[in-house]
Amino acid sequence: MNRFPLFLSLIFAALLITGADGCSSDPNVEGAKLDLRNQDYDRALRNLETALENNPQNAEAYELKGRVLSEKAFATQDQDEHISTIMDMLDAFESAVEYDPLLTEGVTNSLRFAFANEFQRGIQAFNRGRNDDSQFLVAARYFNTAGVIQPDSSGAYVNEAYAYMNGGQPESAIGPFEMALEAGDTEPETYRFLAQLYQTNDRSDDAVGLLEDAAAMYPENVDIQTELLNAYQLTGQIDKALERYSSAVERDPGNALFRYNYGSLLIQVGRYDEAITQLEEAISLDASYSSAYYNIGAAHINQAVDVNSEISDMDDELRENRDSMSNDEIEAAEAAIDAKVEERRMHFQAAVAPLEQAKELFEANGEDVGDVCRALYQSYAQTNQTDKAQSVADCAGYSDN
């Protein structure tokens, strides 16, 4: 299984948050402070519940309750109970600020402290995942809770997404990646991973839009540009893909991958001569580019197939009109057909050398040569190289023919 990286955001030092522990007029709040110092969290919470029953708008009681619940949560090992306690903590802090906005600074510090601890729990679980895959999902829940504590923390969402991907639940990573971007994440990998998840979950149009944004931010990032071009092809936006490829090649003419991708796309739209030019440039940059050799051969064969269609049309036209044609017209038509037949043969002949090179490279790399052999067999047969055709019959799967 691929291991997706842990995104280490800056974690500030966890400072002991003392809060507003001055004297309170409520004896139950004072009792809860003593209970907290003694780490008797349940007793402290009972005291605070009594204080809140007496005064439902007691902001000091809510703020102290939040700190008690925070310490209790991080003393709790059961994850479900821990997360439930964290949610109660958030409710308490929210009420404290609602009833006394002057407590905002102290509550903010307490939340930062809780976030740092929760994030650390996520890191620890993620690291345990190297030996136990189930721990990745444990980490995902901790990172999710960290994101709830600090909704503007993109790092929590990114790590939640990575944890889900490592834990075998990639579809669950979509939401966290989206939240990371909303929180301000701009890492190229976040865009790439999310786009890939969109594509595998039938959201190809969303992948295109996302990658267009990323490409605008990172015009020099080869991986993003390639992902976008592939996304265009998957969604049938060939014109956009061609425009992007052309720009990419112009911007970085020494990039063999751009040349190869552009040439391969040009084959798809029938611009074979241009395609061959790009693929030959790719080979000049990387002489071991086996797929480029294969696609050059494929371009020549496609040209031969197109010429063959022309021959068929010309032959049909001659058959249909022969009776009304003069001898000179018939001879001219037959000569034109013969010229096309020779053109077809030349295209098949031109395919042989790059396909032979592709076969050699594919075999050296341990790759399947079936498609190459079938293309070679056709090219040999169409150029009357019978012995060579037989030499590739086995790997072409035609040995029984």
Short mmCIF file of C-alpha atoms in Angstrom, two decimals:
data_model
loop_
_atom_site.label_atom_id
_atom_site.label_comp_id
_atom_site.label_asym_id
_atom_site.label_seq_id
_atom_site.Cartn_x
_atom_site.Cartn_y
_atom_site.Cartn_z
CA MET A 1 0.00 0.00 0.00
CA ASN A 2 1.23 3.48 -0.80
CA ARG A 3 1.91 5.60 2.27
CA PHE A 4 0.76 9.16 1.92
CA PRO A 5 2.88 11.66 3.84
CA LEU A 6 2.02 13.21 7.15
CA PHE A 7 1.72 16.96 6.73
CA LEU A 8 3.48 18.49 9.71
CA SER A 9 2.07 21.90 10.39
CA LEU A 10 3.69 24.22 12.86
CA ILE A 11 2.64 23.21 16.36
CA PHE A 12 3.25 25.81 18.98
CA ALA A 13 4.51 24.84 22.38
CA ALA A 14 1.70 23.76 24.65
CA LEU A 15 1.52 26.23 27.48
CA LEU A 16 -0.22 25.55 30.71
CA ILE A 17 -3.41 27.58 30.58
CA THR A 18 -4.35 28.72 34.03
CA GLY A 19 -7.40 30.72 33.08
CA ALA A 20 -9.16 33.13 35.34
CA ASP A 21 -8.67 31.49 38.69
CA GLY A 22 -9.33 34.54 40.79
CA CYS A 23 -11.86 34.50 43.58
CA SER A 24 -15.44 33.74 42.59
CA SER A 25 -18.58 34.69 44.39
CA ASP A 26 -19.97 31.21 43.67
CA PRO A 27 -18.80 28.58 46.16
CA ASN A 28 -19.45 25.81 43.66
CA VAL A 29 -17.11 27.44 41.14
CA GLU A 30 -14.48 27.82 43.88
CA GLY A 31 -14.95 24.15 44.77
CA ALA A 32 -14.58 23.16 41.09
CA LYS A 33 -11.25 25.04 40.92
CA LEU A 34 -9.94 22.99 43.82
CA ASP A 35 -11.26 19.80 42.23
CA LEU A 36 -9.49 20.67 38.98
CA ARG A 37 -6.18 21.17 40.80
CA ASN A 38 -6.73 17.73 42.35
CA GLN A 39 -7.60 16.31 38.91
CA ASP A 40 -10.99 15.18 40.23
CA TYR A 41 -12.76 16.06 37.02
CA ASP A 42 -16.12 14.44 37.71
CA ARG A 43 -16.47 16.18 41.06
CA ALA A 44 -15.48 19.48 39.45
CA LEU A 45 -18.14 19.02 36.78
CA ARG A 46 -20.81 18.28 39.39
CA ASN A 47 -19.92 21.48 41.21
CA LEU A 48 -20.11 23.44 37.97
CA GLU A 49 -23.45 21.94 37.03
CA THR A 50 -24.80 23.12 40.38
CA ALA A 51 -23.38 26.59 39.74
CA LEU A 52 -25.03 26.69 36.31
CA GLU A 53 -28.34 25.50 37.69
CA ASN A 54 -28.22 28.44 40.07
CA ASN A 55 -27.14 30.84 37.30
CA PRO A 56 -27.52 29.52 33.69
CA GLN A 57 -25.58 32.55 32.38
CA ASN A 58 -22.53 32.13 34.61
CA ALA A 59 -19.76 32.74 32.09
CA GLU A 60 -17.01 31.97 34.59
CA ALA A 61 -18.54 28.56 35.30
CA TYR A 62 -18.73 27.78 31.59
CA GLU A 63 -15.11 28.83 31.03
CA LEU A 64 -13.93 26.68 33.92
CA LYS A 65 -16.09 23.81 32.72
CA GLY A 66 -14.38 24.02 29.35
CA ARG A 67 -10.95 23.71 30.98
CA VAL A 68 -12.07 20.82 33.17
CA LEU A 69 -13.47 18.98 30.16
CA SER A 70 -10.27 19.65 28.22
CA GLU A 71 -8.10 18.08 30.92
CA LYS A 72 -10.54 15.20 31.32
CA ALA A 73 -10.55 14.56 27.57
CA PHE A 74 -6.78 14.29 27.38
CA ALA A 75 -6.74 11.97 30.40
CA THR A 76 -9.17 9.67 28.55
CA GLN A 77 -7.79 6.95 26.29
CA ASP A 78 -11.05 5.65 24.83
CA GLN A 79 -11.40 7.57 21.58
CA ASP A 80 -15.18 7.76 21.48
CA GLU A 81 -15.38 9.05 25.04
CA HIS A 82 -12.47 11.40 24.41
CA ILE A 83 -14.10 12.96 21.34
CA SER A 84 -17.45 13.27 23.09
CA THR A 85 -15.75 15.12 25.94
CA ILE A 86 -14.00 17.43 23.47
CA MET A 87 -17.37 18.32 21.92
CA ASP A 88 -18.75 19.15 25.37
CA MET A 89 -15.66 21.28 25.98
CA LEU A 90 -16.35 23.28 22.83
CA ASP A 91 -19.96 23.86 23.87
CA ALA A 92 -18.82 25.11 27.27
CA PHE A 93 -16.25 27.52 25.82
CA GLU A 94 -18.77 28.81 23.30
CA SER A 95 -21.24 29.60 26.09
CA ALA A 96 -18.52 31.30 28.14
CA VAL A 97 -17.70 33.72 25.31
CA GLU A 98 -21.38 34.24 24.53
CA TYR A 99 -22.12 35.39 28.06
CA ASP A 100 -18.85 37.30 28.58
CA PRO A 101 -16.89 38.35 25.47
CA LEU A 102 -14.05 39.48 27.74
CA LEU A 103 -13.21 35.80 28.20
CA THR A 104 -12.41 35.43 24.48
CA GLU A 105 -8.63 35.67 24.84
CA GLY A 106 -8.46 33.06 27.58
CA VAL A 107 -10.79 30.72 25.72
CA THR A 108 -8.76 31.13 22.54
CA ASN A 109 -5.60 30.14 24.40
CA SER A 110 -7.36 27.11 25.87
CA LEU A 111 -8.54 26.06 22.42
CA ARG A 112 -5.02 26.38 21.02
CA PHE A 113 -3.77 24.17 23.81
CA ALA A 114 -6.48 21.59 23.07
CA PHE A 115 -5.77 21.74 19.34
CA ALA A 116 -2.04 21.10 19.87
CA ASN A 117 -2.77 18.08 22.05
CA GLU A 118 -5.37 16.69 19.66
CA PHE A 119 -3.08 17.14 16.68
CA GLN A 120 -0.33 15.34 18.58
CA ARG A 121 -2.65 12.41 19.22
CA GLY A 122 -3.30 12.26 15.51
CA ILE A 123 0.43 12.21 14.74
CA GLN A 124 1.03 9.43 17.23
CA ALA A 125 -1.77 7.29 15.79
CA PHE A 126 -0.58 8.00 12.23
CA ASN A 127 2.91 6.82 13.15
CA ARG A 128 1.46 3.66 14.69
CA GLY A 129 -0.23 3.07 11.35
CA ARG A 130 3.12 2.09 9.87
CA ASN A 131 2.78 -1.18 11.75
CA ASP A 132 -1.01 -1.37 12.06
CA ASP A 133 -3.16 -0.02 9.22
CA SER A 134 -6.20 0.30 11.48
CA GLN A 135 -4.44 3.10 13.34
CA PHE A 136 -4.71 5.34 10.29
CA LEU A 137 -8.46 5.55 10.80
CA VAL A 138 -7.89 6.32 14.47
CA ALA A 139 -5.57 9.12 13.37
CA ALA A 140 -8.18 10.42 10.92
CA ARG A 141 -10.69 10.88 13.75
CA TYR A 142 -8.17 12.73 15.92
CA PHE A 143 -7.25 15.04 13.04
CA ASN A 144 -10.94 15.58 12.33
CA THR A 145 -11.51 16.62 15.94
CA ALA A 146 -8.50 18.93 15.75
CA GLY A 147 -10.14 20.56 12.74
CA VAL A 148 -13.34 21.03 14.74
CA ILE A 149 -11.37 22.72 17.51
CA GLN A 150 -9.55 25.02 15.07
CA PRO A 151 -11.63 25.21 11.85
CA ASP A 152 -9.04 27.45 10.19
CA SER A 153 -6.31 24.81 10.48
CA SER A 154 -5.71 23.37 7.00
CA GLY A 155 -3.06 21.03 8.39
CA ALA A 156 -5.61 19.10 10.43
CA TYR A 157 -7.80 18.50 7.37
CA VAL A 158 -4.89 17.51 5.12
CA ASN A 159 -3.63 14.99 7.64
CA GLU A 160 -7.14 13.63 8.11
CA ALA A 161 -7.30 13.08 4.36
CA TYR A 162 -3.90 11.37 4.23
CA ALA A 163 -4.92 9.15 7.14
CA TYR A 164 -8.07 8.03 5.31
CA MET A 165 -6.08 7.33 2.15
CA ASN A 166 -3.54 5.26 4.02
CA GLY A 167 -6.34 3.54 5.92
CA GLY A 168 -7.97 2.25 2.74
CA GLN A 169 -10.88 4.71 2.69
CA PRO A 170 -9.86 7.18 -0.04
CA GLU A 171 -13.43 8.29 -0.69
CA SER A 172 -13.55 9.61 2.88
CA ALA A 173 -10.56 11.85 2.10
CA ILE A 174 -12.53 14.03 -0.32
CA GLY A 175 -14.27 16.12 2.33
CA PRO A 176 -11.13 16.80 4.39
CA PHE A 177 -9.16 17.80 1.29
CA GLU A 178 -11.96 20.18 0.32
CA MET A 179 -11.99 21.64 3.84
CA ALA A 180 -8.20 22.08 3.68
CA LEU A 181 -8.51 24.18 0.54
CA GLU A 182 -11.32 26.24 2.10
CA ALA A 183 -9.07 26.82 5.12
CA GLY A 184 -6.33 28.22 2.88
CA ASP A 185 -4.20 25.23 1.94
CA THR A 186 -2.32 25.86 -1.32
CA GLU A 187 -0.05 22.81 -1.53
CA PRO A 188 0.11 21.35 -5.07
CA GLU A 189 -0.25 17.81 -3.74
CA THR A 190 -3.57 18.69 -2.12
CA TYR A 191 -4.95 19.73 -5.48
CA ARG A 192 -3.54 16.67 -7.21
CA PHE A 193 -4.79 14.13 -4.70
CA LEU A 194 -8.24 15.70 -4.55
CA ALA A 195 -8.48 15.82 -8.35
CA GLN A 196 -7.56 12.14 -8.55
CA LEU A 197 -10.23 11.32 -5.99
CA TYR A 198 -12.79 13.31 -7.96
CA GLN A 199 -11.93 11.34 -11.09
CA THR A 200 -12.24 7.97 -9.38
CA ASN A 201 -15.60 9.01 -7.93
CA ASP A 202 -17.24 10.11 -11.20
CA ARG A 203 -16.57 13.80 -10.65
CA SER A 204 -14.32 14.45 -13.63
CA ASP A 205 -15.74 17.92 -14.28
CA ASP A 206 -14.93 18.92 -10.70
CA ALA A 207 -11.40 17.60 -11.23
CA VAL A 208 -10.98 19.82 -14.28
CA GLY A 209 -12.11 22.96 -12.44
CA LEU A 210 -9.88 22.18 -9.48
CA LEU A 211 -6.84 21.53 -11.64
CA GLU A 212 -7.44 24.68 -13.67
CA ASP A 213 -7.23 26.67 -10.44
CA ALA A 214 -4.06 24.82 -9.46
CA ALA A 215 -2.50 25.28 -12.91
CA ALA A 216 -3.09 29.02 -12.68
CA MET A 217 -1.34 29.07 -9.31
CA TYR A 218 1.53 26.81 -10.37
CA PRO A 219 2.12 27.30 -14.11
CA GLU A 220 5.56 25.68 -13.88
CA ASN A 221 4.44 22.57 -11.97
CA VAL A 222 4.79 19.69 -14.43
CA ASP A 223 2.69 17.24 -12.40
CA ILE A 224 -0.28 19.61 -12.15
CA GLN A 225 -0.11 20.55 -15.81
CA THR A 226 -0.02 16.86 -16.77
CA GLU A 227 -2.93 16.04 -14.47
CA LEU A 228 -4.97 18.85 -16.04
CA LEU A 229 -4.21 17.72 -19.56
CA ASN A 230 -5.22 14.18 -18.68
CA ALA A 231 -8.41 15.50 -17.09
CA TYR A 232 -9.25 17.39 -20.28
CA GLN A 233 -8.87 14.18 -22.25
CA LEU A 234 -11.04 12.20 -19.83
CA THR A 235 -13.82 14.76 -20.17
CA GLY A 236 -13.51 15.02 -23.95
CA GLN A 237 -12.25 18.61 -23.91
CA ILE A 238 -9.72 17.88 -26.64
CA ASP A 239 -9.49 21.47 -27.89
CA LYS A 240 -8.57 22.71 -24.42
CA ALA A 241 -6.07 19.89 -24.04
CA LEU A 242 -4.42 20.71 -27.36
CA GLU A 243 -4.18 24.37 -26.42
CA ARG A 244 -2.62 23.51 -23.07
CA TYR A 245 -0.18 21.02 -24.60
CA SER A 246 0.87 23.51 -27.24
CA SER A 247 1.52 26.14 -24.58
CA ALA A 248 3.35 23.65 -22.38
CA VAL A 249 5.68 22.62 -25.21
CA GLU A 250 6.30 26.24 -26.15
CA ARG A 251 7.07 27.10 -22.54
CA ASP A 252 9.29 24.07 -21.94
CA PRO A 253 10.49 22.67 -25.28
CA GLY A 254 13.06 20.45 -23.58
CA ASN A 255 10.43 18.49 -21.67
CA ALA A 256 10.14 15.03 -23.25
CA LEU A 257 6.91 14.23 -21.39
CA PHE A 258 5.17 17.32 -22.74
CA ARG A 259 6.34 16.47 -26.25
CA TYR A 260 5.13 12.88 -25.88
CA ASN A 261 1.74 13.85 -24.47
CA TYR A 262 1.20 16.50 -27.12
CA GLY A 263 2.15 14.13 -29.90
CA SER A 264 -0.07 11.38 -28.55
CA LEU A 265 -3.03 13.74 -28.40
CA LEU A 266 -2.38 14.94 -31.95
CA ILE A 267 -2.70 11.31 -33.04
CA GLN A 268 -6.14 11.18 -31.46
CA VAL A 269 -7.33 14.09 -33.59
CA GLY A 270 -5.75 12.78 -36.78
CA ARG A 271 -2.93 15.34 -37.08
CA TYR A 272 -0.38 12.62 -37.75
CA ASP A 273 2.48 14.59 -39.28
CA GLU A 274 2.46 17.07 -36.40
CA ALA A 275 2.22 14.18 -33.97
CA ILE A 276 5.24 12.44 -35.46
CA THR A 277 7.24 15.67 -35.23
CA GLN A 278 6.47 15.99 -31.50
CA LEU A 279 7.18 12.33 -30.79
CA GLU A 280 10.47 12.47 -32.64
CA GLU A 281 11.41 15.50 -30.53
CA ALA A 282 10.58 13.46 -27.42
CA ILE A 283 12.92 10.70 -28.61
CA SER A 284 15.68 13.20 -29.33
CA LEU A 285 15.37 14.27 -25.69
CA ASP A 286 15.08 10.70 -24.35
CA ALA A 287 16.35 7.96 -26.65
CA SER A 288 14.85 5.26 -24.39
CA TYR A 289 11.29 6.60 -24.63
CA SER A 290 9.72 3.31 -25.72
CA SER A 291 6.13 4.58 -25.82
CA ALA A 292 7.17 7.44 -28.10
CA TYR A 293 8.63 4.98 -30.60
CA TYR A 294 5.45 2.91 -30.43
CA ASN A 295 3.24 5.94 -31.02
CA ILE A 296 5.29 7.03 -34.02
CA GLY A 297 4.65 3.61 -35.50
CA ALA A 298 0.96 3.92 -34.60
CA ALA A 299 0.77 7.32 -36.31
CA HIS A 300 2.20 5.89 -39.54
CA ILE A 301 -0.21 2.93 -39.39
CA ASN A 302 -3.15 5.29 -38.82
CA GLN A 303 -2.04 7.26 -41.85
CA ALA A 304 -1.95 4.01 -43.85
CA VAL A 305 -5.45 3.13 -42.65
CA ASP A 306 -6.74 6.54 -43.72
CA VAL A 307 -5.15 6.11 -47.14
CA ASN A 308 -6.71 2.66 -47.37
CA SER A 309 -10.12 4.25 -46.83
CA GLU A 310 -9.36 6.65 -49.68
CA ILE A 311 -8.40 3.69 -51.90
CA SER A 312 -11.65 1.96 -51.07
CA ASP A 313 -13.66 5.07 -51.95
CA MET A 314 -11.73 5.58 -55.18
CA ASP A 315 -12.18 1.94 -56.16
CA ASP A 316 -15.93 2.11 -55.46
CA GLU A 317 -16.20 5.25 -57.57
CA LEU A 318 -14.34 3.61 -60.45
CA ARG A 319 -16.53 0.52 -60.35
CA GLU A 320 -19.66 2.66 -60.32
CA ASN A 321 -18.61 4.93 -63.20
CA ARG A 322 -16.43 2.65 -65.34
CA ASP A 323 -19.08 2.09 -68.02
CA SER A 324 -19.42 5.82 -68.64
CA MET A 325 -15.69 6.55 -68.57
CA SER A 326 -13.24 6.72 -71.46
CA ASN A 327 -10.17 4.50 -71.55
CA ASP A 328 -7.96 7.45 -70.70
CA GLU A 329 -10.18 8.31 -67.69
CA ILE A 330 -10.09 4.71 -66.52
CA GLU A 331 -6.30 4.56 -66.84
CA ALA A 332 -5.97 7.84 -64.94
CA ALA A 333 -8.25 6.57 -62.15
CA GLU A 334 -6.34 3.28 -61.91
CA ALA A 335 -3.03 5.16 -61.82
CA ALA A 336 -4.33 7.34 -58.99
CA ILE A 337 -5.36 4.22 -57.08
CA ASP A 338 -1.95 2.65 -57.67
CA ALA A 339 -0.30 5.80 -56.34
CA LYS A 340 -2.43 5.59 -53.22
CA VAL A 341 -1.56 1.91 -52.81
CA GLU A 342 2.12 2.86 -52.90
CA GLU A 343 1.47 5.67 -50.41
CA ARG A 344 -0.19 3.18 -48.09
CA ARG A 345 2.79 0.81 -48.43
CA MET A 346 5.19 3.65 -47.61
CA HIS A 347 3.31 4.50 -44.42
CA PHE A 348 3.44 0.88 -43.29
CA GLN A 349 7.14 0.78 -44.18
CA ALA A 350 7.76 3.95 -42.18
CA ALA A 351 6.12 2.32 -39.16
CA VAL A 352 8.54 -0.63 -39.11
CA ALA A 353 11.71 1.00 -37.72
CA PRO A 354 10.12 2.81 -34.74
CA LEU A 355 8.05 -0.27 -33.91
CA GLU A 356 11.13 -2.49 -33.98
CA GLN A 357 12.86 -0.07 -31.64
CA ALA A 358 9.78 0.01 -29.40
CA LYS A 359 9.75 -3.80 -29.26
CA GLU A 360 13.39 -3.89 -28.24
CA LEU A 361 12.88 -1.32 -25.50
CA PHE A 362 9.66 -2.88 -24.23
CA GLU A 363 11.37 -6.26 -23.94
CA ALA A 364 14.37 -4.72 -22.17
CA ASN A 365 12.00 -3.11 -19.66
CA GLY A 366 10.02 -6.30 -19.14
CA GLU A 367 6.87 -4.73 -20.59
CA ASP A 368 4.13 -6.51 -22.55
CA VAL A 369 4.97 -6.39 -26.25
CA GLY A 370 1.67 -7.78 -27.56
CA ASP A 371 0.42 -4.51 -29.04
CA VAL A 372 3.80 -3.72 -30.55
CA CYS A 373 4.03 -7.16 -32.14
CA ARG A 374 0.56 -6.88 -33.62
CA ALA A 375 1.42 -3.51 -35.14
CA LEU A 376 4.68 -4.93 -36.48
CA TYR A 377 2.95 -8.00 -37.91
CA GLN A 378 0.53 -5.76 -39.80
CA SER A 379 3.33 -3.51 -41.05
CA TYR A 380 5.49 -6.45 -42.19
CA ALA A 381 2.54 -8.10 -43.92
CA GLN A 382 1.59 -4.92 -45.78
CA THR A 383 5.15 -4.48 -47.03
CA ASN A 384 5.56 -8.12 -48.16
CA GLN A 385 8.07 -8.96 -45.43
CA THR A 386 6.60 -12.41 -44.85
CA ASP A 387 9.48 -13.92 -42.91
CA LYS A 388 9.60 -10.98 -40.50
CA ALA A 389 5.83 -11.17 -40.06
CA GLN A 390 6.14 -14.80 -39.04
CA SER A 391 8.93 -13.91 -36.62
CA VAL A 392 6.53 -11.79 -34.55
CA ALA A 393 3.46 -13.99 -35.02
CA ASP A 394 3.86 -15.67 -31.64
CA CYS A 395 4.18 -12.49 -29.59
CA ALA A 396 1.34 -10.95 -31.66
CA GLY A 397 -0.90 -13.86 -30.74
CA TYR A 398 -1.29 -14.96 -34.36
CA SER A 399 0.73 -18.19 -34.20
CA ASP A 400 -2.37 -20.32 -34.79
CA ASN A 401 -3.37 -18.38 -37.90
#
